[in-house]
GROMACS .gro file of C-alpha atoms in nm:
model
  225
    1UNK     CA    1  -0.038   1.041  -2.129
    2UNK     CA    2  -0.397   1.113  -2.138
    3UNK     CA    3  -0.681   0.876  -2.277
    4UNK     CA    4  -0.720   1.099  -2.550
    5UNK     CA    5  -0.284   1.073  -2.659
    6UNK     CA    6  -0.330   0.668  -2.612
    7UNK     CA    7  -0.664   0.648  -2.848
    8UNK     CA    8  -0.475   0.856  -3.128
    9UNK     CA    9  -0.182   0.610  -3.114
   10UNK     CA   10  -0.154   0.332  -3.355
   11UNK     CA   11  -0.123   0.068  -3.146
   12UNK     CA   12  -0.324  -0.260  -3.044
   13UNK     CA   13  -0.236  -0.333  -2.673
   14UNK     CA   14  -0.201  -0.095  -2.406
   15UNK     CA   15  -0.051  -0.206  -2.043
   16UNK     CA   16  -0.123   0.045  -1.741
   17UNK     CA   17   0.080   0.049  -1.460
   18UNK     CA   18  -0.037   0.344  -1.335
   19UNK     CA   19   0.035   0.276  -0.939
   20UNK     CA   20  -0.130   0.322  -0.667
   21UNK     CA   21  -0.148   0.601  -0.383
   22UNK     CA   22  -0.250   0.516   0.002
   23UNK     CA   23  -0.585   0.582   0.157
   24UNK     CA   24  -0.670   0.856   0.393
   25UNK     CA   25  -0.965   0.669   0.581
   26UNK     CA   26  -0.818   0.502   0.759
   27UNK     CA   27  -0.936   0.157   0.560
   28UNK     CA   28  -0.692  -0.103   0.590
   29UNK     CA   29  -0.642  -0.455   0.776
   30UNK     CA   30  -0.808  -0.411   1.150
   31UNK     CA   31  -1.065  -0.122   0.952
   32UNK     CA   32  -1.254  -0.235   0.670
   33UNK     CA   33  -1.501   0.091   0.675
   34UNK     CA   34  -1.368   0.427   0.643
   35UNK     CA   35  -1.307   0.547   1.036
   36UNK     CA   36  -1.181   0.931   0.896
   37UNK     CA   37  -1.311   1.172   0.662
   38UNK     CA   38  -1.094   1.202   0.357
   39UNK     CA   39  -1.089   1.574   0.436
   40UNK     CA   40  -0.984   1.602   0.775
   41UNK     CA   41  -0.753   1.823   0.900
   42UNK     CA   42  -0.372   1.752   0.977
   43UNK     CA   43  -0.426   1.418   0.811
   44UNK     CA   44  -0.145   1.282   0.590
   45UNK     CA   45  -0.012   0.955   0.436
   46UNK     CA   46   0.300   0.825   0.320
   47UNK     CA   47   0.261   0.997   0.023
   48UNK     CA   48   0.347   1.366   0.187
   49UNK     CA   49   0.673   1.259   0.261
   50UNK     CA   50   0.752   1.073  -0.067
   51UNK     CA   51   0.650   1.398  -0.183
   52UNK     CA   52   0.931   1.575   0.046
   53UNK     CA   53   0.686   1.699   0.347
   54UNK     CA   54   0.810   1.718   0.624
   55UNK     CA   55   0.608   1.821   0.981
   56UNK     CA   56   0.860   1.921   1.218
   57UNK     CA   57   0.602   1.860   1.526
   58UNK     CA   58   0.455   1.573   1.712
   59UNK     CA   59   0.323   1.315   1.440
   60UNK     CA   60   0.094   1.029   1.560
   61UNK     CA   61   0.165   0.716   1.285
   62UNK     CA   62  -0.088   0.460   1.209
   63UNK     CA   63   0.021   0.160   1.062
   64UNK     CA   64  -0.198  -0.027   0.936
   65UNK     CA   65  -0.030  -0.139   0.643
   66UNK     CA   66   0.221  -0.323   0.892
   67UNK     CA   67   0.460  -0.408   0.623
   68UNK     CA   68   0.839  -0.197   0.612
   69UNK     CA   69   0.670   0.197   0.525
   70UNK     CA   70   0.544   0.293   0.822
   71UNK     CA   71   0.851   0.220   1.058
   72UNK     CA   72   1.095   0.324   0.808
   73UNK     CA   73   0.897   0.744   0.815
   74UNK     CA   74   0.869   0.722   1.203
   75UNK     CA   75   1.291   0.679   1.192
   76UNK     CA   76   1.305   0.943   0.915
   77UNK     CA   77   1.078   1.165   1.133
   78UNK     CA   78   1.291   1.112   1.435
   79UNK     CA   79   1.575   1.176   1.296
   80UNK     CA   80   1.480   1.510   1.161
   81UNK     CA   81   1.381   1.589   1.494
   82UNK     CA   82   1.017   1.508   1.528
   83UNK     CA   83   0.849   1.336   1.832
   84UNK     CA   84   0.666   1.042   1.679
   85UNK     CA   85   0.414   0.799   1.888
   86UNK     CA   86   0.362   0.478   1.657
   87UNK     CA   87   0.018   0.324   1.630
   88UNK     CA   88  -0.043  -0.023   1.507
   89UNK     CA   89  -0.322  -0.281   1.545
   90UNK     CA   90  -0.079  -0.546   1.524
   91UNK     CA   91   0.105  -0.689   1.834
   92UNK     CA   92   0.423  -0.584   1.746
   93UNK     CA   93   0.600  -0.300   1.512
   94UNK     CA   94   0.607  -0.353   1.123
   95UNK     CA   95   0.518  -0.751   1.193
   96UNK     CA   96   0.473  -0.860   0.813
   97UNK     CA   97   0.828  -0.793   0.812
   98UNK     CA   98   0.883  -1.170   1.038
   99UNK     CA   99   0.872  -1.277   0.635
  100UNK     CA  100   1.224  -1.111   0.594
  101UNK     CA  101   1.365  -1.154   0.940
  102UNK     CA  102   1.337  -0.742   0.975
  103UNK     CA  103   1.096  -0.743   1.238
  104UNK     CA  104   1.347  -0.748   1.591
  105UNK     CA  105   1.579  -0.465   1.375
  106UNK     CA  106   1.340  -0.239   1.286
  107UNK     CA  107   1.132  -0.237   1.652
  108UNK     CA  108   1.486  -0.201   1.775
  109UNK     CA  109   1.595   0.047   1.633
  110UNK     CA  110   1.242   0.252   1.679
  111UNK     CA  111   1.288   0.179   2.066
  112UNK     CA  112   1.633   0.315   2.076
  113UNK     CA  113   1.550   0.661   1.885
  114UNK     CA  114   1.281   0.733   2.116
  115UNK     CA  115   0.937   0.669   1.949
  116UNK     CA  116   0.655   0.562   2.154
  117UNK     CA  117   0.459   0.232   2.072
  118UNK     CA  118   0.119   0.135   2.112
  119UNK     CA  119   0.048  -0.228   1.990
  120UNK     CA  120  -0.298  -0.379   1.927
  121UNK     CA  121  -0.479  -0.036   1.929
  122UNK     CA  122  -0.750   0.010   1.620
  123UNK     CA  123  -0.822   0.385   1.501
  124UNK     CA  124  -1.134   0.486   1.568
  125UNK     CA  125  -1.153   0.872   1.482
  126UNK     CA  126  -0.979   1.169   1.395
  127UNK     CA  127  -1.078   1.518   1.445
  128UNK     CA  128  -0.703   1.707   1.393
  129UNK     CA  129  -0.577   1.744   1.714
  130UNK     CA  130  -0.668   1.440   1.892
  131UNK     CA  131  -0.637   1.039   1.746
  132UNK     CA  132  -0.907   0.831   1.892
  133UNK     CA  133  -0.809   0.429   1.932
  134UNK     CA  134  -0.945   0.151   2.079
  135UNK     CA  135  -0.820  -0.206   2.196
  136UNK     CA  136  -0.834  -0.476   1.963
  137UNK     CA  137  -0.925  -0.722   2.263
  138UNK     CA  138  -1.206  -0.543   2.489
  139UNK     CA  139  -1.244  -0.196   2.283
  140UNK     CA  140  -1.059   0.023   2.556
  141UNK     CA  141  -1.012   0.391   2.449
  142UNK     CA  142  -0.729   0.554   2.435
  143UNK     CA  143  -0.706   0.909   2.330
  144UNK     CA  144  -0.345   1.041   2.143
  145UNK     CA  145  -0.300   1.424   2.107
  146UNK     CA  146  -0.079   1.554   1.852
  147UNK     CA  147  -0.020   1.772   1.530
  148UNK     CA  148  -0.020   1.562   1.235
  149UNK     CA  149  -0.186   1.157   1.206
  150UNK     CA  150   0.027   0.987   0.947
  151UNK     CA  151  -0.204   0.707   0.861
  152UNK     CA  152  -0.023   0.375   0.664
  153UNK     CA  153  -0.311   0.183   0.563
  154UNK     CA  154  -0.487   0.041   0.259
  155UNK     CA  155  -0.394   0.136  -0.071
  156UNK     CA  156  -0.615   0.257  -0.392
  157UNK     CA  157  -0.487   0.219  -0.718
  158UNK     CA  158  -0.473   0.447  -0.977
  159UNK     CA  159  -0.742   0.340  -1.240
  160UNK     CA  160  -0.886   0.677  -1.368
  161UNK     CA  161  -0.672   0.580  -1.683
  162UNK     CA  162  -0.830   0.265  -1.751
  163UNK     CA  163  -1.185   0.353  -1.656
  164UNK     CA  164  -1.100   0.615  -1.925
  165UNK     CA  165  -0.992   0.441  -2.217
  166UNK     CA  166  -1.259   0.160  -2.143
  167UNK     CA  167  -1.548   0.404  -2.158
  168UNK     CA  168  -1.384   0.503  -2.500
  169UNK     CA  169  -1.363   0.202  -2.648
  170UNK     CA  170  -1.759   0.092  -2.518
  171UNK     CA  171  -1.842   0.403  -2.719
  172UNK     CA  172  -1.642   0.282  -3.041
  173UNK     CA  173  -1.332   0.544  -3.033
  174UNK     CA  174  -1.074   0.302  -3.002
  175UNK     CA  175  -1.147   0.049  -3.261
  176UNK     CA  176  -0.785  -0.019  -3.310
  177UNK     CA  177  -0.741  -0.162  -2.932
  178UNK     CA  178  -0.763  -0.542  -2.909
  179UNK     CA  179  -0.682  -0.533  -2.518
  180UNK     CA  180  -0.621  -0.245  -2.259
  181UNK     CA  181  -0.461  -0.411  -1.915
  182UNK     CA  182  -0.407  -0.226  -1.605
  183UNK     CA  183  -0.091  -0.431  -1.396
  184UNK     CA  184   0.082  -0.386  -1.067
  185UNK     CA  185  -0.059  -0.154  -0.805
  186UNK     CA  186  -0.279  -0.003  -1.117
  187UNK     CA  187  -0.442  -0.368  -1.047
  188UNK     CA  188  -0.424  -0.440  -0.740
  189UNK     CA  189  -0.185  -0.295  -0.445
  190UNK     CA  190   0.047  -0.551  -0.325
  191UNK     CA  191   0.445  -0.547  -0.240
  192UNK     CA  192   0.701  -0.521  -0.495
  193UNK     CA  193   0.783  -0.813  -0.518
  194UNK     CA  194   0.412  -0.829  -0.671
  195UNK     CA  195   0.468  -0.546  -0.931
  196UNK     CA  196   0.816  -0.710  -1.049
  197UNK     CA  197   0.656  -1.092  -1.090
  198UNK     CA  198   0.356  -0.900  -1.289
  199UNK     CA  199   0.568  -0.731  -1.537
  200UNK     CA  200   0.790  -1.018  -1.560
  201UNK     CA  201   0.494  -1.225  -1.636
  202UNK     CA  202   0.358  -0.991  -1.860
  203UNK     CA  203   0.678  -1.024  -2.092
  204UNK     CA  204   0.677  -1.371  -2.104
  205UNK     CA  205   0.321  -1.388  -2.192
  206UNK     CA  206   0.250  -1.147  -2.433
  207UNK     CA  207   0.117  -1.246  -2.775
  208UNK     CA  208   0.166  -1.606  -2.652
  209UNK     CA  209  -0.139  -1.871  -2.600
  210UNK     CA  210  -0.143  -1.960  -2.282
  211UNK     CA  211  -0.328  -2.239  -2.124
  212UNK     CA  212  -0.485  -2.054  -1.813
  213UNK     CA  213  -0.588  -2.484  -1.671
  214UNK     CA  214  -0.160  -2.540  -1.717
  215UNK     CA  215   0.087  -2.459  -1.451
  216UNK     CA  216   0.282  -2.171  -1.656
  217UNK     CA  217   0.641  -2.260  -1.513
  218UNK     CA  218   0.867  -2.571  -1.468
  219UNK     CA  219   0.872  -2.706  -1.102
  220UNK     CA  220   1.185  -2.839  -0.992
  221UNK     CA  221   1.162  -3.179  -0.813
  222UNK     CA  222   1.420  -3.330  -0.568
  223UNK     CA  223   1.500  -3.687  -0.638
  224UNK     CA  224   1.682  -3.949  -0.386
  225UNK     CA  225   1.764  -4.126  -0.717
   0.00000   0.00000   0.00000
């Protein structure tokens, strides 16, 4: 639906969950300036293979998301036949995942089909043959040739919608609109266990007055009693 489709409705709230998609700059938790040009060449996310891409070469993978995506493409790539050399600031493969007691599996498994790991390595450039890192620690270069950089960073969410609708209603079009709410990764990017507790939220508060100063849910206590 466009802006245009939601201001001709006759409705009074709108919710947005409109998503998210991943950066290309290289922007995430070690980076917090872009390090590649948007534009660059041979430069994906893991949004070209949600969309079905597939590069049948040598694929350098940055992860600096370091939650479950980026480990979980370098096995797909592997498997489909692809040499893959994995990339992560971090000091060990997909370590957010320690919070779900994934972390030995998945570096396992990544060993075992062949990928090649460099921990605690930063991006530093990209020019679309060659990945340029350095060491977290003492800034040490180290220079990764290969066909395709897969970079699993930040996220940007999807708020052209909203900026949209909110421009409308500043210039009086949408009169009938008491509230327009972007949720989820329209918000802010986050897991999805994020998106489901903001929807479920969402449910349970709307067209209810709610006491922002309260706790909003009962707290179980354990009693010796």
């Amino acid at each position: 639906m466009s802006a245009a489709d939601i201001a001709a409705m006759d409705c009074r709230h709108v919710v947005l969950a409109t998503g998210a998609h991943w950066r290309r700059d290289g922007v995430g938790y070690a980076n917090s300036r872009p390090v590649v040009a948007s534009d660059a060449p041979n430069l994906w996310t893991p949004d070209h293979i949600l969309a079905g891409k597939m590069p049948l070469s040598h694929v350098i993978i940055y992860d600096d998301d370091q939650y479950y995506m980026a480990g979980v493409i370098a096995e797909k790539l592997l498997q489909a036949g692809c040499k893959v050399t994995f990339v992560t600031p971090a000091l060990e493969v997909s370590t957010w995942t320690n919070m779900t007691d994934e972390q030995m599996r998945a570096q396992t498994r990544l060993m075992a089909a062949g990928a090649v790991i460099h921990l605690a390595r930063r991006l530093a450039g990209w020019d679309g043959t060659t990945a340029h890192f350095t060491s977290i620690y003492d800034g040490a270069p180290l220079e990764l040739a290969g066909d395709v950089l897969l970079i699993a960073a930040a996220r940007q969410m999807n708020n052209g919608l909203e900026q949209e609708l909110l421009s409308l209603r500043t210039a009086g079009k949408t009169p009938q609109l008491a509230t327009i709410r972007a949720i989820g990764d329209g918000c802010v990017p986050g897991a999805i266990f994020n998106a489901v507790y903001v929807g479920h939220r969402l449910a349970r508060e709307f067209d209810e007055n709610v006491d922002r100063d309260q706790v909003g849910y009962r707290r179980e206590t354990v009693s010796s009693i």
